[in-house]
mmCIF file of C-alpha atoms and ligand atoms in Angstrom:
data_model
loop_
_atom_site.group_PDB
_atom_site.id
_atom_site.type_symbol
_atom_site.label_atom_id
_atom_site.label_comp_id
_atom_site.label_asym_id
_atom_site.label_seq_id
_atom_site.Cartn_x
_atom_site.Cartn_y
_atom_site.Cartn_z
ATOM 1 C CA MET A 1420 122.183 185.149 -66.035
ATOM 2 C CA ASN A 1421 119.778 182.483 -64.821
ATOM 3 C CA ARG A 1422 116.122 183.401 -64.522
ATOM 4 C CA LYS A 1423 116.011 183.537 -60.730
ATOM 5 C CA ASN A 1424 118.857 186.078 -60.675
ATOM 6 C CA HIS A 1425 117.114 188.088 -63.392
ATOM 7 C CA TRP A 1426 113.964 188.460 -61.286
ATOM 8 C CA GLU A 1427 115.804 189.074 -58.008
ATOM 9 C CA ASN A 1428 117.703 191.911 -59.737
ATOM 10 C CA ILE A 1429 114.526 193.421 -61.170
ATOM 11 C CA TYR A 1430 112.799 193.536 -57.785
ATOM 12 C CA THR A 1431 115.940 194.794 -56.047
ATOM 13 C CA GLU A 1432 116.529 197.610 -58.534
ATOM 14 C CA LYS A 1433 113.004 198.764 -59.404
ATOM 15 C CA SER A 1434 110.073 200.030 -57.408
ATOM 16 C CA PRO A 1435 107.141 197.576 -57.668
ATOM 17 C CA LEU A 1436 105.085 200.567 -58.853
ATOM 18 C CA LYS A 1437 107.449 201.125 -61.794
ATOM 19 C CA VAL A 1438 107.572 197.689 -63.386
ATOM 20 C CA SER A 1439 105.836 197.530 -66.766
ATOM 21 C CA TRP A 1440 103.294 194.904 -65.602
ATOM 22 C CA TYR A 1441 102.180 196.963 -62.572
ATOM 23 C CA GLN A 1442 98.417 197.237 -62.161
ATOM 24 C CA LYS A 1443 96.774 199.215 -59.388
ATOM 25 C CA GLU A 1444 93.853 196.806 -59.442
ATOM 26 C CA PRO A 1445 93.898 193.541 -61.404
ATOM 27 C CA LEU A 1446 90.219 193.883 -62.261
ATOM 28 C CA LEU A 1447 90.049 191.328 -65.074
ATOM 29 C CA SER A 1448 91.798 188.703 -62.933
ATOM 30 C CA LEU A 1449 89.290 189.333 -60.133
ATOM 31 C CA GLU A 1450 86.391 189.095 -62.588
ATOM 32 C CA LEU A 1451 87.598 185.784 -64.027
ATOM 33 C CA ILE A 1452 88.183 184.376 -60.537
ATOM 34 C CA SER A 1453 84.671 185.479 -59.569
ATOM 35 C CA ASN A 1454 83.242 183.897 -62.749
ATOM 36 C CA SER A 1455 84.610 180.563 -61.515
ATOM 37 C CA LYS A 1456 82.047 180.703 -58.668
ATOM 38 C CA LEU A 1457 84.257 179.054 -56.072
ATOM 39 C CA ASP A 1458 83.640 178.753 -52.361
ATOM 40 C CA LYS A 1459 85.532 181.366 -50.371
ATOM 41 C CA ASN A 1460 87.654 178.596 -48.823
ATOM 42 C CA ALA A 1461 88.637 177.153 -52.230
ATOM 43 C CA ALA A 1462 92.379 176.598 -52.677
ATOM 44 C CA ILE A 1463 93.711 179.285 -55.017
ATOM 45 C CA ILE A 1464 97.300 179.654 -56.193
ATOM 46 C CA ASP A 1465 98.724 182.762 -57.848
ATOM 47 C CA VAL A 1466 101.677 181.452 -59.845
ATOM 48 C CA GLY A 1467 104.401 184.073 -60.305
ATOM 49 C CA GLY A 1468 102.335 186.453 -58.214
ATOM 50 C CA GLY A 1469 105.313 188.765 -57.730
ATOM 51 C CA THR A 1470 104.308 191.965 -55.946
ATOM 52 C CA SER A 1471 100.786 191.985 -57.388
ATOM 53 C CA SER A 1472 97.952 193.478 -55.317
ATOM 54 C CA LEU A 1473 95.764 190.512 -56.343
ATOM 55 C CA VAL A 1474 96.323 188.579 -53.099
ATOM 56 C CA GLY A 1475 95.256 191.525 -50.910
ATOM 57 C CA LEU A 1476 92.149 192.149 -52.999
ATOM 58 C CA MET A 1477 91.208 188.455 -52.822
ATOM 59 C CA LEU A 1478 91.579 188.575 -49.029
ATOM 60 C CA ASP A 1479 89.296 191.664 -49.072
ATOM 61 C CA GLU A 1480 86.743 189.588 -50.993
ATOM 62 C CA GLY A 1481 86.865 186.893 -48.300
ATOM 63 C CA TYR A 1482 88.973 184.202 -49.981
ATOM 64 C CA SER A 1483 90.705 182.396 -47.149
ATOM 65 C CA ASN A 1484 92.924 179.735 -48.745
ATOM 66 C CA ILE A 1485 95.370 181.602 -50.972
ATOM 67 C CA THR A 1486 98.910 180.613 -51.961
ATOM 68 C CA VAL A 1487 101.313 182.962 -53.712
ATOM 69 C CA LEU A 1488 104.207 181.275 -55.518
ATOM 70 C CA ASP A 1489 107.156 183.081 -57.056
ATOM 71 C CA MET A 1490 110.794 182.273 -57.727
ATOM 72 C CA SER A 1491 111.886 185.679 -56.378
ATOM 73 C CA SER A 1492 112.259 185.919 -52.605
ATOM 74 C CA THR A 1493 112.586 189.700 -52.988
ATOM 75 C CA ALA A 1494 109.169 189.918 -54.686
ATOM 76 C CA LEU A 1495 107.549 187.714 -52.038
ATOM 77 C CA GLY A 1496 109.162 189.833 -49.293
ATOM 78 C CA ILE A 1497 107.677 193.027 -50.782
ATOM 79 C CA ALA A 1498 104.240 191.401 -51.172
ATOM 80 C CA LYS A 1499 104.309 190.135 -47.555
ATOM 81 C CA HIS A 1500 105.467 193.496 -46.212
ATOM 82 C CA ARG A 1501 102.612 195.262 -48.020
ATOM 83 C CA LEU A 1502 100.056 192.942 -46.396
ATOM 84 C CA GLY A 1503 101.518 193.318 -42.899
ATOM 85 C CA GLU A 1504 99.830 190.990 -40.403
ATOM 86 C CA ARG A 1505 97.455 189.735 -43.095
ATOM 87 C CA SER A 1506 100.441 188.029 -44.760
ATOM 88 C CA ASN A 1507 100.027 185.301 -42.115
ATOM 89 C CA LEU A 1508 96.717 184.388 -43.756
ATOM 90 C CA VAL A 1509 98.529 183.483 -46.989
ATOM 91 C CA LYS A 1510 100.860 180.605 -47.881
ATOM 92 C CA TRP A 1511 104.044 181.746 -49.625
ATOM 93 C CA ILE A 1512 106.151 179.448 -51.785
ATOM 94 C CA GLU A 1513 109.498 180.398 -53.291
ATOM 95 C CA VAL A 1514 110.239 178.067 -56.188
ATOM 96 C CA ASP A 1515 110.591 177.949 -59.965
ATOM 97 C CA ILE A 1516 107.164 176.787 -61.118
ATOM 98 C CA THR A 1517 108.739 174.214 -63.443
ATOM 99 C CA GLU A 1518 110.240 172.538 -60.321
ATOM 100 C CA PHE A 1519 107.164 172.812 -58.081
ATOM 101 C CA ASN A 1520 106.100 169.707 -56.162
ATOM 102 C CA PRO A 1521 102.629 170.494 -54.780
ATOM 103 C CA LEU A 1522 101.737 169.080 -51.376
ATOM 104 C CA HIS A 1523 98.040 169.263 -52.186
ATOM 105 C CA LYS A 1524 95.722 170.164 -55.061
ATOM 106 C CA TYR A 1525 94.187 173.512 -55.921
ATOM 107 C CA ASP A 1526 90.771 174.631 -57.209
ATOM 108 C CA LEU A 1527 92.129 177.573 -59.189
ATOM 109 C CA TRP A 1528 95.481 178.433 -60.750
ATOM 110 C CA HIS A 1529 96.094 182.059 -61.742
ATOM 111 C CA ASP A 1530 99.078 183.116 -63.831
ATOM 112 C CA ARG A 1531 99.443 186.622 -65.216
ATOM 113 C CA ALA A 1532 102.524 187.053 -67.376
ATOM 114 C CA VAL A 1533 104.535 184.024 -66.235
ATOM 115 C CA PHE A 1534 103.919 181.116 -68.644
ATOM 116 C CA HIS A 1535 104.655 183.422 -71.584
ATOM 117 C CA PHE A 1536 108.304 183.704 -70.404
ATOM 118 C CA LEU A 1537 108.825 179.988 -71.016
ATOM 119 C CA THR A 1538 110.204 180.004 -74.542
ATOM 120 C CA ASP A 1539 111.778 176.568 -74.302
ATOM 121 C CA VAL A 1540 109.418 173.684 -75.147
ATOM 122 C CA GLN A 1541 110.867 171.493 -72.381
ATOM 123 C CA ASP A 1542 110.113 174.204 -69.808
ATOM 124 C CA GLN A 1543 106.608 174.691 -71.222
ATOM 125 C CA ASN A 1544 105.977 170.950 -70.912
ATOM 126 C CA LYS A 1545 107.277 170.911 -67.336
ATOM 127 C CA TYR A 1546 104.920 173.801 -66.471
ATOM 128 C CA ILE A 1547 101.971 171.946 -68.010
ATOM 129 C CA ASP A 1548 102.868 168.722 -66.163
ATOM 130 C CA VAL A 1549 102.992 170.679 -62.872
ATOM 131 C CA LEU A 1550 99.669 172.347 -63.730
ATOM 132 C CA LYS A 1551 98.066 168.956 -64.430
ATOM 133 C CA LYS A 1552 99.205 167.442 -61.153
ATOM 134 C CA THR A 1553 98.461 170.581 -59.117
ATOM 135 C CA LEU A 1554 94.931 171.370 -60.299
ATOM 136 C CA LYS A 1555 91.907 169.362 -59.209
ATOM 137 C CA THR A 1556 89.633 167.880 -61.843
ATOM 138 C CA ARG A 1557 86.972 170.545 -62.559
ATOM 139 C CA GLY A 1558 89.456 173.131 -61.273
ATOM 140 C CA TYR A 1559 90.028 176.363 -63.179
ATOM 141 C CA VAL A 1560 93.133 177.831 -64.756
ATOM 142 C CA ILE A 1561 93.483 181.474 -65.717
ATOM 143 C CA ILE A 1562 96.514 182.343 -67.830
ATOM 144 C CA ALA A 1563 97.213 185.861 -69.064
ATOM 145 C CA SER A 1564 99.883 186.376 -71.712
ATOM 146 C CA PHE A 1565 100.790 188.974 -74.278
ATOM 147 C CA ALA A 1566 98.408 188.776 -77.253
ATOM 148 C CA VAL A 1567 99.600 187.817 -80.739
ATOM 149 C CA ASP A 1568 99.578 191.500 -81.730
ATOM 150 C CA GLY A 1569 101.145 192.537 -78.408
ATOM 151 C CA PRO A 1570 104.756 193.007 -77.290
ATOM 152 C CA LYS A 1571 107.424 190.422 -78.104
ATOM 153 C CA LYS A 1572 109.465 191.070 -74.974
ATOM 154 C CA CYS A 1573 108.822 191.768 -71.311
ATOM 155 C CA SER A 1574 111.377 192.817 -68.715
ATOM 156 C CA GLY A 1575 114.071 192.502 -71.405
ATOM 157 C CA LEU A 1576 113.251 188.819 -71.964
ATOM 158 C CA ASP A 1577 111.740 187.141 -75.025
ATOM 159 C CA ILE A 1578 108.205 185.904 -74.507
ATOM 160 C CA VAL A 1579 105.752 183.722 -76.430
ATOM 161 C CA GLN A 1580 102.535 185.427 -77.552
ATOM 162 C CA TYR A 1581 99.320 183.396 -77.380
ATOM 163 C CA ASP A 1582 95.839 183.378 -78.850
ATOM 164 C CA SER A 1583 93.087 180.980 -77.813
ATOM 165 C CA LYS A 1584 93.999 178.283 -80.360
ATOM 166 C CA LYS A 1585 97.700 178.348 -79.560
ATOM 167 C CA ILE A 1586 97.201 178.154 -75.804
ATOM 168 C CA SER A 1587 94.485 175.488 -76.117
ATOM 169 C CA ASP A 1588 96.756 173.364 -78.322
ATOM 170 C CA LYS A 1589 99.580 173.831 -75.815
ATOM 171 C CA LEU A 1590 97.538 172.833 -72.746
ATOM 172 C CA GLY A 1591 95.957 169.843 -74.479
ATOM 173 C CA LEU A 1592 92.649 168.056 -74.390
ATOM 174 C CA ARG A 1593 92.238 167.972 -70.610
ATOM 175 C CA PHE A 1594 91.595 171.735 -70.557
ATOM 176 C CA ARG A 1595 88.403 173.224 -72.019
ATOM 177 C CA LEU A 1596 88.447 176.931 -72.840
ATOM 178 C CA LEU A 1597 85.663 178.868 -71.085
ATOM 179 C CA GLU A 1598 86.659 182.488 -71.644
ATOM 180 C CA ASN A 1599 89.045 184.416 -73.853
ATOM 181 C CA ARG A 1600 89.282 188.091 -72.891
ATOM 182 C CA PRO A 1601 91.515 190.825 -74.293
ATOM 183 C CA GLU A 1602 92.973 193.536 -72.066
ATOM 184 C CA LEU A 1603 94.739 196.720 -73.035
ATOM 185 C CA HIS A 1604 97.238 197.218 -70.237
ATOM 186 C CA ILE A 1605 98.741 200.665 -69.767
ATOM 187 C CA THR A 1606 102.204 200.528 -68.216
ATOM 188 C CA PRO A 1607 103.374 203.092 -65.610
ATOM 189 C CA PHE A 1608 105.187 204.762 -68.545
ATOM 190 C CA ASN A 1609 101.948 205.118 -70.515
ATOM 191 C CA ILE A 1610 102.757 202.414 -73.070
ATOM 192 C CA GLU A 1611 99.899 200.239 -74.332
ATOM 193 C CA GLN A 1612 100.382 196.462 -74.086
ATOM 194 C CA LYS A 1613 97.888 193.989 -75.496
ATOM 195 C CA PHE A 1614 97.249 191.072 -73.158
ATOM 196 C CA CYS A 1615 94.904 188.137 -73.539
ATOM 197 C CA TYR A 1616 93.368 186.276 -70.595
ATOM 198 C CA PHE A 1617 92.277 182.665 -70.976
ATOM 199 C CA ARG A 1618 90.120 180.780 -68.485
ATOM 200 C CA PHE A 1619 89.965 176.988 -68.757
ATOM 201 C CA VAL A 1620 88.374 174.207 -66.767
ATOM 202 C CA LYS A 1621 90.219 170.921 -66.278
ATOM 203 C CA ILE A 1622 88.058 167.988 -67.382
HETATM 204 C C1 SAM B 247 105.857 189.924 -65.302
HETATM 205 S S1 SAM B 247 105.879 189.493 -63.620
HETATM 206 C C2 SAM B 247 104.145 189.327 -63.258
HETATM 207 C C3 SAM B 247 103.858 189.388 -61.792
HETATM 208 C C4 SAM B 247 102.384 189.256 -61.412
HETATM 209 N N1 SAM B 247 101.796 188.029 -61.925
HETATM 210 C C5 SAM B 247 101.590 190.438 -61.869
HETATM 211 O O1 SAM B 247 100.746 190.299 -62.747
HETATM 212 O O2 SAM B 247 101.834 191.543 -61.333
HETATM 213 C C6 SAM B 247 106.418 187.786 -63.696
HETATM 214 C C7 SAM B 247 106.599 187.189 -62.319
HETATM 215 O O3 SAM B 247 106.801 185.785 -62.438
HETATM 216 C C8 SAM B 247 107.907 185.391 -61.674
HETATM 217 N N2 SAM B 247 108.476 184.260 -62.428
HETATM 218 C C9 SAM B 247 109.033 184.285 -63.652
HETATM 219 N N3 SAM B 247 109.373 183.063 -64.051
HETATM 220 C C10 SAM B 247 109.012 182.228 -63.042
HETATM 221 C C11 SAM B 247 109.109 180.821 -62.839
HETATM 222 N N4 SAM B 247 109.662 180.033 -63.793
HETATM 223 N N5 SAM B 247 108.657 180.307 -61.685
HETATM 224 C C12 SAM B 247 108.117 181.101 -60.728
HETATM 225 N N6 SAM B 247 108.003 182.433 -60.848
HETATM 226 C C13 SAM B 247 108.443 182.994 -62.002
HETATM 227 C C14 SAM B 247 108.800 186.599 -61.566
HETATM 228 O O4 SAM B 247 109.618 186.574 -60.421
HETATM 229 C C15 SAM B 247 107.772 187.726 -61.536
HETATM 230 O O5 SAM B 247 107.378 188.011 -60.227
#
């Protein structure tokens, strides 16, 4: 099964409240975005945003230039439906991130549990090339992945675990690590999952 079909099936078959990565409030993401001290009209993209509540909470905080990208139209449909009329305040892009051709540049790129699914080096390099051309110089990137002592699979798929050295080596010299924060995520089934959040600035 290709990866788009995998994700469409997941969001068709499961409640968004019952997927292992579900968070009621993505507090660490919000904190790291806030630490980036951006203007409220800064261009922010949530890559692989899925059905996350992050976009709604960012709108609550006054951010006005938000894009949510995901390869699953089902996930984007659920996220839009949840926001109701406020979904018109958000730009929605359905595409595989490795194939994304940005029309303009962003001040902040947020990715929770997306890059870690790219186990193939060619795909990882495509993602990093897209990141480089999408993010402004002095823009911020927040990537959250499973930690090196965390799970080895997510949603039935193999993932790559990262620590700060491994992710820094992967992203290369144009990205300077600013923060490295662990998170113990508790799934809806009460399973502990160790995540690590990395915030970089592009230099
Ligand atoms: C584990 S979920 C995380 C969702 C969201 N970031 C969150 O924290 O709730 C991974 C999401 O990334 C999307 N995704 C996976 N691979 C992708 C890719 N190559 N391009 C775009 N979206 C992708 C999936 O459809 C899914 O919504």
